Amino acid sequence: MTQPSATIIGAGIVGVSAAAFLQREGYKVTIVDRVPPGEEASFGNAGGLAFAEIVPTVHPHMLLKIPGWLMDPLGPLTIRWSYLPKALPWFLSLARNSLPDRVKAITAARADLAMRVVSDFETLLKAAGTADMIRLQDTLRLYDNEAQYLSEANERAVKKAYGYEMKRLSGDEARELEPALGKNVHCGVFHGGWFFLTNPGRAVKSIAAEVVKNGGTVLQDEVVTLEREGNRVSALRLKDHGLHKLDKLVICAGAYSHLLAKQLGEKVLLEAERGYHMVLPNSGVSLSRSLTYAGKPGAATPMEMGLRLAGSDEFAGLDAAPNYARADALWTNFKTVLPDLREPDAETTRWMGRRPGTPDSLPVIGPSKATANVWYGFGHGHMGLTWGPSTGRLIAEAMTGAKTNIDMAPFRVDRF
C-alpha cells in the first residue's frame, strides 16, 4: 500500500503542528517555507497559551475604545491611513461581526477551539522533549482603578459561563504574588486559562526537528505559483528548487495565505495585524508569570532570553517598513506597572511580525471549496500560538476522515 503524502506550506506553529499530526496518521510530510521553522510570527509572539480568550478581539464594548486608540499614533491600534482604502472591506466586515448575535456565535466557536489547547501542545512538545517550556502559572491581568476593572465585567461573565473562573486579587495581594508590581496597581485578576511558553520560537523548532527525525522534510524555499491539473494542485513552482510535485497540499502560510488561496479562486478577507515586541535581557525585574495590562493592551512575559514586552496592532499591509517606536511604547506602558523596569540597553532587541487576522476573529480551517486536494489552516490573529497545535490536529482529522470533536462549519473558507 502506497504511503499517503502531504506538502505543508508554512513552518510556523500551525504548519509544523499539521505536519506532526499528519505524520502520526501515517503521512510522509514535506514542509515548505522561505524561512526556517518558527522564525516568522511564531518567533516573536507574547508566548501566551491564552485559551480563555474566547471573546472575539473586537466586540461592542471594544468598539467604544477604538476611536481613542486611533488618535494616538503609538496606541494599541493604528492604521497607516494610506493603507485604509485597501483594508476597508476587512474593516466593514469587522463591524458586521461586532454585532451581538455574531459575537455570541464567534465566542462559541472560539470556545470550541480552546478545549484541547494544553493537551495538544503537550502531545507535540513531550514527543519533542521540550514540554518543560510550558509554564502552567496563570497570567495576571492588571488594573489601574476600579472603573477599569468594572469595564470588563461583561467579558468576565461570558468567560465564567464557559467555565473560566477569574479570581480577583487586591493590589497588595497582586504585589505579594509579584513583588515587582508598583503601588499604582489597583487590583489584578487571574485570566482563568492563560499559560505561557518560555521560548515560542524554540518550541516550534523542536516540533519541526521531531518531524524531520521521524522522516519528514523541511524545504527552505519560496512558493512562486501553485500548478494545477483539473481540480487539483499537482505541484508547487518553487523559486530555487523548481517543480515540487505533490499529492495533498496544506496551506498554513500565515499572513500570506490569502495570496495562495486567491490563486485557487477563493477570496479570503485576511489582513496582516502587525505586532511588535521588545526583549530586555537586563530588565531589572523578576516575574513568575506573564502579565497583561488593561490600561495599555499588551503582555509582559518572562522568557529564556529575557523579559518580552509584546503587543500592538498595526494595519499597514505586508510590506511597509516597521515602526519600532511602537516597540518602545510597550516599554513606556509597562514601566507604569513595573517601576523598576530598566531602560533598554545595547542587548535589547526589537521585532515586528505579521499576524494573519480575519474580520471575525476565527481562523480558516478545513478543505478548499474550489480544489479537491487542498486544505487550509490560517487566520488565527492573536491566537496563533494558542490554537496552533489544535489546528494541526483538526487538519489531520479532516484529511483522514476522522470525526472531529467540534463543529467545523464556523471555520470554512467560503464564509467571507
Short mmCIF file of C-alpha atoms in Angstrom, two decimals:
data_model
loop_
_atom_site.label_atom_id
_atom_site.label_comp_id
_atom_site.label_asym_id
_atom_site.label_seq_id
_atom_site.Cartn_x
_atom_site.Cartn_y
_atom_site.Cartn_z
CA MET A 1 0.00 0.00 0.00
CA THR A 2 1.38 3.40 -1.02
CA GLN A 3 2.15 5.75 1.86
CA PRO A 4 0.00 8.91 1.68
CA SER A 5 1.92 12.16 1.43
CA ALA A 6 1.23 15.81 2.15
CA THR A 7 3.08 19.05 1.49
CA ILE A 8 2.57 21.85 4.01
CA ILE A 9 3.27 25.47 3.06
CA GLY A 10 4.30 27.27 6.24
CA ALA A 11 6.77 26.40 9.00
CA GLY A 12 5.12 28.31 11.83
CA ILE A 13 3.32 26.70 14.75
CA VAL A 14 0.28 25.80 12.63
CA GLY A 15 2.25 24.26 9.77
CA VAL A 16 4.64 22.20 11.89
CA SER A 17 1.73 21.02 14.05
CA ALA A 18 -0.19 19.91 10.98
CA ALA A 19 2.90 18.06 9.77
CA ALA A 20 3.40 16.38 13.15
CA PHE A 21 -0.20 15.20 13.46
CA LEU A 22 -0.33 14.04 9.82
CA GLN A 23 2.85 12.10 10.42
CA ARG A 24 1.13 10.37 13.32
CA GLU A 25 -1.57 9.32 10.85
CA GLY A 26 1.00 7.68 8.59
CA TYR A 27 1.66 10.52 6.15
CA LYS A 28 5.02 11.31 4.58
CA VAL A 29 5.27 15.08 5.06
CA THR A 30 7.22 17.91 3.49
CA ILE A 31 7.17 21.43 4.98
CA VAL A 32 7.99 24.33 2.64
CA ASP A 33 8.78 27.85 3.84
CA ARG A 34 11.07 30.66 2.74
CA VAL A 35 12.49 30.92 6.27
CA PRO A 36 13.45 28.20 8.80
CA PRO A 37 10.77 26.85 11.19
CA GLY A 38 9.48 29.22 13.85
CA GLU A 39 11.05 32.41 12.51
CA GLU A 40 8.02 34.48 11.48
CA ALA A 41 5.05 35.32 13.76
CA SER A 42 5.72 32.16 15.79
CA PHE A 43 9.09 33.59 16.80
CA GLY A 44 8.01 36.89 18.28
CA ASN A 45 4.62 36.50 19.93
CA ALA A 46 3.90 37.09 23.62
CA GLY A 47 4.20 33.36 24.35
CA GLY A 48 0.68 33.01 25.69
CA LEU A 49 -1.42 29.86 25.65
CA ALA A 50 -4.45 32.10 26.01
CA PHE A 51 -7.21 29.50 25.75
CA ALA A 52 -9.55 31.51 27.99
CA GLU A 53 -9.64 34.31 25.40
CA ILE A 54 -12.88 33.15 23.84
CA VAL A 55 -14.47 36.59 23.37
CA PRO A 56 -13.52 37.91 19.89
CA THR A 57 -10.88 40.57 19.52
CA VAL A 58 -13.44 43.26 18.65
CA HIS A 59 -16.83 43.29 20.38
CA PRO A 60 -19.33 46.09 21.17
CA HIS A 61 -17.51 47.30 24.29
CA MET A 62 -14.18 47.30 22.46
CA LEU A 63 -15.64 49.37 19.61
CA LEU A 64 -16.06 52.28 22.01
CA LYS A 65 -12.31 52.34 22.70
CA ILE A 66 -11.13 52.24 19.09
CA PRO A 67 -11.56 55.96 18.19
CA GLY A 68 -9.36 56.99 21.12
CA TRP A 69 -6.74 54.43 20.25
CA LEU A 70 -6.62 55.62 16.63
CA MET A 71 -5.94 59.19 17.77
CA ASP A 72 -2.70 58.01 19.41
CA PRO A 73 -0.06 57.18 16.76
CA LEU A 74 1.66 54.86 19.25
CA GLY A 75 -1.55 53.48 20.76
CA PRO A 76 -2.50 49.79 20.80
CA LEU A 77 -4.26 50.06 17.41
CA THR A 78 -3.19 52.15 14.45
CA ILE A 79 -3.87 52.30 10.73
CA ARG A 80 -1.49 53.87 8.26
CA TRP A 81 -4.11 55.99 6.54
CA SER A 82 -2.64 55.50 3.07
CA TYR A 83 -3.45 51.80 3.52
CA LEU A 84 -7.07 52.29 4.66
CA PRO A 85 -8.74 52.07 1.19
CA LYS A 86 -7.24 48.63 0.66
CA ALA A 87 -8.22 47.46 4.15
CA LEU A 88 -11.73 48.95 4.07
CA PRO A 89 -13.59 45.72 3.09
CA TRP A 90 -11.91 43.96 6.02
CA PHE A 91 -12.96 46.70 8.46
CA LEU A 92 -16.54 46.77 7.16
CA SER A 93 -16.77 43.03 7.75
CA LEU A 94 -15.22 43.54 11.21
CA ALA A 95 -18.03 45.97 12.05
CA ARG A 96 -20.69 43.46 10.97
CA ASN A 97 -19.02 40.76 13.06
CA SER A 98 -19.11 43.04 16.11
CA LEU A 99 -22.91 42.87 16.34
CA PRO A 100 -24.20 40.98 19.40
CA ASP A 101 -25.54 37.92 17.57
CA ARG A 102 -22.29 37.46 15.68
CA VAL A 103 -20.19 37.95 18.83
CA LYS A 104 -22.21 35.21 20.54
CA ALA A 105 -21.66 32.74 17.68
CA ILE A 106 -17.98 33.62 17.33
CA THR A 107 -17.44 33.20 21.07
CA ALA A 108 -18.93 29.71 20.94
CA ALA A 109 -16.62 28.73 18.07
CA ARG A 110 -13.56 30.13 19.85
CA ALA A 111 -14.55 28.22 23.00
CA ASP A 112 -14.66 25.02 20.93
CA LEU A 113 -11.12 25.62 19.67
CA ALA A 114 -9.93 26.17 23.24
CA MET A 115 -10.96 22.78 24.59
CA ARG A 116 -7.77 20.80 23.89
CA VAL A 117 -5.15 23.55 23.67
CA VAL A 118 -2.95 22.32 26.53
CA SER A 119 -3.26 18.61 25.75
CA ASP A 120 -2.47 19.13 22.06
CA PHE A 121 0.57 21.23 22.97
CA GLU A 122 1.73 18.61 25.46
CA THR A 123 1.33 15.87 22.86
CA LEU A 124 3.75 17.59 20.50
CA LEU A 125 6.22 19.08 22.98
CA LYS A 126 6.53 15.90 25.04
CA ALA A 127 7.41 14.00 21.87
CA ALA A 128 9.97 16.70 21.05
CA GLY A 129 11.43 16.65 24.56
CA THR A 130 10.60 20.31 25.22
CA ALA A 131 7.45 20.13 27.38
CA ASP A 132 9.36 21.95 30.14
CA MET A 133 8.80 25.17 28.17
CA ILE A 134 5.09 25.12 29.09
CA ARG A 135 4.56 27.09 32.29
CA LEU A 136 1.19 26.45 33.92
CA GLN A 137 1.15 29.62 36.03
CA ASP A 138 -1.97 31.57 35.09
CA THR A 139 -1.39 35.02 33.64
CA LEU A 140 -2.35 38.01 35.80
CA ARG A 141 -4.31 40.95 34.39
CA LEU A 142 -3.62 44.34 36.00
CA TYR A 143 -5.93 47.33 36.50
CA ASP A 144 -5.19 50.95 37.44
CA ASN A 145 -8.57 51.64 39.05
CA GLU A 146 -11.99 50.22 39.85
CA ALA A 147 -13.66 51.73 36.78
CA GLN A 148 -11.18 49.95 34.54
CA TYR A 149 -11.90 46.68 36.33
CA LEU A 150 -15.67 47.12 36.08
CA SER A 151 -15.48 47.95 32.38
CA GLU A 152 -14.54 44.31 31.68
CA ALA A 153 -17.31 42.78 33.81
CA ASN A 154 -19.28 41.51 30.81
CA GLU A 155 -16.28 39.76 29.31
CA ARG A 156 -15.55 38.07 32.63
CA ALA A 157 -19.18 36.95 32.86
CA VAL A 158 -19.01 35.37 29.41
CA LYS A 159 -15.82 33.52 30.32
CA LYS A 160 -17.38 32.32 33.57
CA ALA A 161 -20.36 30.96 31.64
CA TYR A 162 -17.91 28.82 29.67
CA GLY A 163 -16.19 27.58 32.82
CA TYR A 164 -13.29 30.04 33.08
CA GLU A 165 -13.11 31.35 36.63
CA MET A 166 -11.34 34.67 37.05
CA LYS A 167 -10.20 35.27 40.61
CA ARG A 168 -9.75 38.88 41.75
CA LEU A 169 -6.74 39.97 43.81
CA SER A 170 -6.33 43.26 45.64
CA GLY A 171 -3.35 45.40 44.70
CA ASP A 172 -1.50 44.21 47.80
CA GLU A 173 -2.29 40.56 47.04
CA ALA A 174 -1.02 41.03 43.49
CA ARG A 175 2.19 42.63 44.82
CA GLU A 176 2.65 39.77 47.28
CA LEU A 177 2.45 37.37 44.35
CA GLU A 178 4.65 39.52 42.06
CA PRO A 179 6.79 41.91 44.15
CA ALA A 180 7.93 43.78 41.00
CA LEU A 181 4.49 45.38 40.65
CA GLY A 182 4.18 49.05 41.51
CA LYS A 183 1.96 50.74 44.11
CA ASN A 184 -0.34 52.10 41.41
CA VAL A 185 -1.73 48.62 40.60
CA HIS A 186 -5.27 48.83 41.98
CA CYS A 187 -6.18 45.16 41.54
CA GLY A 188 -5.46 42.11 39.47
CA VAL A 189 -7.39 39.17 38.06
CA PHE A 190 -6.18 35.75 37.04
CA HIS A 191 -7.16 35.16 33.41
CA GLY A 192 -8.57 31.75 34.31
CA GLY A 193 -6.83 29.97 31.45
CA TRP A 194 -3.76 31.69 30.05
CA PHE A 195 -0.43 29.88 30.48
CA PHE A 196 2.80 30.64 28.61
CA LEU A 197 5.84 29.25 26.82
CA THR A 198 9.33 30.37 27.77
CA ASN A 199 10.52 30.34 24.14
CA PRO A 200 7.85 30.06 21.40
CA GLY A 201 10.34 30.03 18.53
CA ARG A 202 12.37 27.20 20.07
CA ALA A 203 9.17 25.26 20.74
CA VAL A 204 8.26 25.39 17.04
CA LYS A 205 11.79 24.41 16.02
CA SER A 206 11.69 21.44 18.38
CA ILE A 207 8.43 20.15 16.84
CA ALA A 208 9.89 20.60 13.34
CA ALA A 209 13.06 18.74 14.38
CA GLU A 210 10.94 15.84 15.64
CA VAL A 211 9.08 15.78 12.30
CA VAL A 212 12.44 15.54 10.48
CA LYS A 213 13.68 12.88 12.91
CA ASN A 214 10.60 10.82 12.03
CA GLY A 215 11.27 11.01 8.30
CA GLY A 216 9.76 14.35 7.33
CA THR A 217 11.44 17.00 5.20
CA VAL A 218 11.78 20.76 5.72
CA LEU A 219 12.45 22.56 2.44
CA GLN A 220 13.53 26.20 2.68
CA ASP A 221 12.24 27.88 -0.45
CA GLU A 222 9.67 30.37 -1.68
CA VAL A 223 6.46 29.28 -3.39
CA VAL A 224 6.01 31.13 -6.67
CA THR A 225 2.84 29.51 -8.03
CA LEU A 226 0.51 26.60 -7.44
CA GLU A 227 0.44 24.39 -10.53
CA ARG A 228 -2.98 22.90 -11.29
CA GLU A 229 -4.22 19.91 -13.24
CA GLY A 230 -8.00 19.90 -13.46
CA ASN A 231 -9.49 20.21 -9.98
CA ARG A 232 -6.24 19.50 -8.16
CA VAL A 233 -2.96 21.20 -7.32
CA SER A 234 -0.35 18.94 -8.85
CA ALA A 235 2.83 20.77 -7.87
CA LEU A 236 4.42 23.84 -6.36
CA ARG A 237 6.60 26.04 -8.52
CA LEU A 238 9.46 26.98 -6.15
CA LYS A 239 11.91 29.84 -6.57
CA ASP A 240 15.07 27.76 -6.11
CA HIS A 241 14.07 24.10 -6.36
CA GLY A 242 11.82 24.31 -9.41
CA LEU A 243 8.82 21.98 -9.57
CA HIS A 244 7.82 20.14 -6.37
CA LYS A 245 5.17 17.54 -7.19
CA LEU A 246 2.63 16.71 -4.51
CA ASP A 247 -0.35 14.57 -3.59
CA LYS A 248 -2.15 16.65 -0.94
CA LEU A 249 -1.48 20.27 -0.03
CA VAL A 250 -1.99 22.13 3.26
CA ILE A 251 -1.73 25.94 3.21
CA CYS A 252 -0.61 27.35 6.57
CA ALA A 253 1.29 30.38 5.28
CA GLY A 254 0.15 32.88 7.89
CA ALA A 255 -0.44 36.41 6.65
CA TYR A 256 0.44 35.36 3.09
CA SER A 257 -2.13 32.55 2.91
CA HIS A 258 -4.85 34.55 1.16
CA LEU A 259 -2.49 35.18 -1.78
CA LEU A 260 -2.23 31.41 -2.30
CA ALA A 261 -5.98 30.91 -1.83
CA LYS A 262 -6.55 33.61 -4.46
CA GLN A 263 -4.60 31.50 -6.97
CA LEU A 264 -7.23 28.82 -6.40
CA GLY A 265 -10.11 31.26 -6.93
CA GLU A 266 -11.05 31.59 -3.25
CA LYS A 267 -11.49 35.02 -1.71
CA VAL A 268 -10.43 35.34 1.92
CA LEU A 269 -10.53 38.56 3.94
CA LEU A 270 -7.15 38.49 5.65
CA GLU A 271 -5.03 41.34 6.99
CA ALA A 272 -1.54 41.44 8.45
CA GLU A 273 -2.15 42.61 12.01
CA ARG A 274 1.38 43.75 12.64
CA GLY A 275 2.58 43.22 16.20
CA TYR A 276 5.77 44.34 17.93
CA HIS A 277 7.94 43.13 20.76
CA MET A 278 10.88 44.28 22.81
CA VAL A 279 13.08 41.79 24.71
CA LEU A 280 15.07 43.09 27.68
CA PRO A 281 17.76 40.61 28.78
CA ASN A 282 18.64 43.02 31.63
CA SER A 283 15.12 44.08 32.64
CA GLY A 284 15.80 44.58 36.34
CA VAL A 285 12.54 42.84 37.29
CA SER A 286 11.71 39.25 38.10
CA LEU A 287 8.30 37.74 37.27
CA SER A 288 6.99 34.24 37.87
CA ARG A 289 4.22 34.56 35.29
CA SER A 290 3.03 36.60 32.32
CA LEU A 291 1.20 39.90 32.90
CA THR A 292 -1.35 41.76 30.83
CA TYR A 293 -2.28 45.38 31.44
CA ALA A 294 -5.80 46.74 30.94
CA GLY A 295 -4.59 50.35 30.78
CA LYS A 296 -2.49 49.78 27.67
CA PRO A 297 -3.06 46.43 25.91
CA GLY A 298 0.00 44.22 25.80
CA ALA A 299 1.76 41.42 27.66
CA ALA A 300 4.97 41.12 29.66
CA THR A 301 6.30 37.55 29.70
CA PRO A 302 9.40 36.15 31.41
CA MET A 303 11.26 34.10 28.79
CA GLU A 304 14.58 32.30 28.38
CA MET A 305 16.08 35.26 26.55
CA GLY A 306 14.77 37.95 28.94
CA LEU A 307 11.57 39.85 29.63
CA ARG A 308 9.48 40.10 26.46
CA LEU A 309 7.07 43.02 26.12
CA ALA A 310 4.67 42.31 23.26
CA GLY A 311 1.50 43.68 21.76
CA SER A 312 0.22 46.38 19.39
CA ASP A 313 -1.98 46.10 16.31
CA GLU A 314 -0.81 47.98 13.25
CA PHE A 315 -2.55 47.86 9.87
CA ALA A 316 -0.09 48.81 7.15
CA GLY A 317 -0.03 45.81 4.81
CA LEU A 318 2.58 43.12 4.37
CA ASP A 319 5.50 45.16 3.11
CA ALA A 320 5.55 48.53 4.90
CA ALA A 321 8.69 49.27 6.93
CA PRO A 322 8.43 48.61 10.70
CA ASN A 323 7.83 51.48 13.09
CA TYR A 324 9.93 50.42 16.07
CA ALA A 325 8.67 53.36 18.12
CA ARG A 326 5.69 51.05 18.69
CA ALA A 327 8.02 48.55 20.38
CA ASP A 328 9.46 51.33 22.52
CA ALA A 329 5.93 52.35 23.52
CA LEU A 330 5.47 48.91 25.08
CA TRP A 331 8.35 49.68 27.46
CA THR A 332 6.74 53.03 28.39
CA ASN A 333 3.40 51.29 29.05
CA PHE A 334 4.82 48.58 31.32
CA LYS A 335 7.09 50.97 33.18
CA THR A 336 3.82 52.22 34.68
CA VAL A 337 3.17 48.93 36.48
CA LEU A 338 6.79 47.71 36.77
CA PRO A 339 8.59 50.75 38.22
CA ASP A 340 11.98 49.01 38.45
CA LEU A 341 11.96 48.17 34.74
CA ARG A 342 15.35 49.21 33.38
CA GLU A 343 15.91 51.33 30.31
CA PRO A 344 16.57 49.44 27.07
CA ASP A 345 20.31 48.83 26.60
CA ALA A 346 22.65 47.54 23.91
CA GLU A 347 21.38 43.97 24.40
CA THR A 348 17.72 44.93 23.97
CA THR A 349 16.12 43.66 20.77
CA ARG A 350 13.04 44.87 18.88
CA TRP A 351 10.93 42.94 16.39
CA MET A 352 7.87 43.25 14.15
CA GLY A 353 5.76 40.33 12.90
CA ARG A 354 2.61 39.86 10.84
CA ARG A 355 -0.35 38.15 12.48
CA PRO A 356 -2.85 36.75 9.95
CA GLY A 357 -6.16 38.27 11.07
CA THR A 358 -9.69 37.65 9.82
CA PRO A 359 -12.54 40.12 10.45
CA ASP A 360 -14.50 37.58 12.52
CA SER A 361 -11.60 36.60 14.82
CA LEU A 362 -11.81 32.98 13.64
CA PRO A 363 -9.24 31.05 11.61
CA VAL A 364 -9.82 29.24 8.34
CA ILE A 365 -9.54 25.51 9.00
CA GLY A 366 -10.63 22.78 6.61
CA PRO A 367 -10.83 21.84 2.94
CA SER A 368 -10.74 24.14 -0.03
CA LYS A 369 -14.13 24.51 -1.71
CA ALA A 370 -12.52 25.05 -5.11
CA THR A 371 -9.76 22.42 -5.23
CA ALA A 372 -10.04 18.75 -4.34
CA ASN A 373 -6.69 18.12 -2.64
CA VAL A 374 -6.12 21.35 -0.68
CA TRP A 375 -6.73 22.08 3.00
CA TYR A 376 -6.28 25.34 4.91
CA GLY A 377 -5.08 26.35 8.37
CA PHE A 378 -4.50 30.09 8.80
CA GLY A 379 -6.03 33.35 10.02
CA HIS A 380 -5.55 32.91 13.77
CA GLY A 381 -4.81 36.57 14.54
CA HIS A 382 -3.60 36.98 18.13
CA MET A 383 -4.30 33.30 18.86
CA GLY A 384 -1.86 31.59 16.51
CA LEU A 385 0.37 30.09 19.18
CA THR A 386 -2.60 29.13 21.36
CA TRP A 387 -4.61 27.36 18.66
CA GLY A 388 -1.71 26.14 16.50
CA PRO A 389 -1.41 22.51 17.69
CA SER A 390 -5.18 22.05 17.87
CA THR A 391 -5.48 23.39 14.32
CA GLY A 392 -2.86 20.91 13.18
CA ARG A 393 -4.81 18.07 14.78
CA LEU A 394 -8.09 19.21 13.21
CA ILE A 395 -6.47 19.41 9.77
CA ALA A 396 -5.12 15.88 10.16
CA GLU A 397 -8.54 14.66 11.24
CA ALA A 398 -10.22 16.36 8.27
CA MET A 399 -7.73 14.89 5.82
CA THR A 400 -8.05 11.36 7.18
CA GLY A 401 -11.83 11.46 7.58
CA ALA A 402 -11.69 11.12 11.37
CA LYS A 403 -14.51 12.55 13.43
CA THR A 404 -13.58 15.90 14.95
CA ASN A 405 -14.58 16.92 18.47
CA ILE A 406 -16.09 20.26 17.36
CA ASP A 407 -18.35 21.79 14.71
CA MET A 408 -16.05 22.88 11.88
CA ALA A 409 -18.64 24.97 9.99
CA PRO A 410 -17.60 28.35 11.54
CA PHE A 411 -14.09 27.92 10.13
CA ARG A 412 -14.95 27.17 6.48
CA VAL A 413 -13.09 29.11 3.80
CA ASP A 414 -16.19 30.26 1.88
CA ARG A 415 -17.75 32.27 4.73
CA PHE A 416 -16.38 35.68 3.72
#
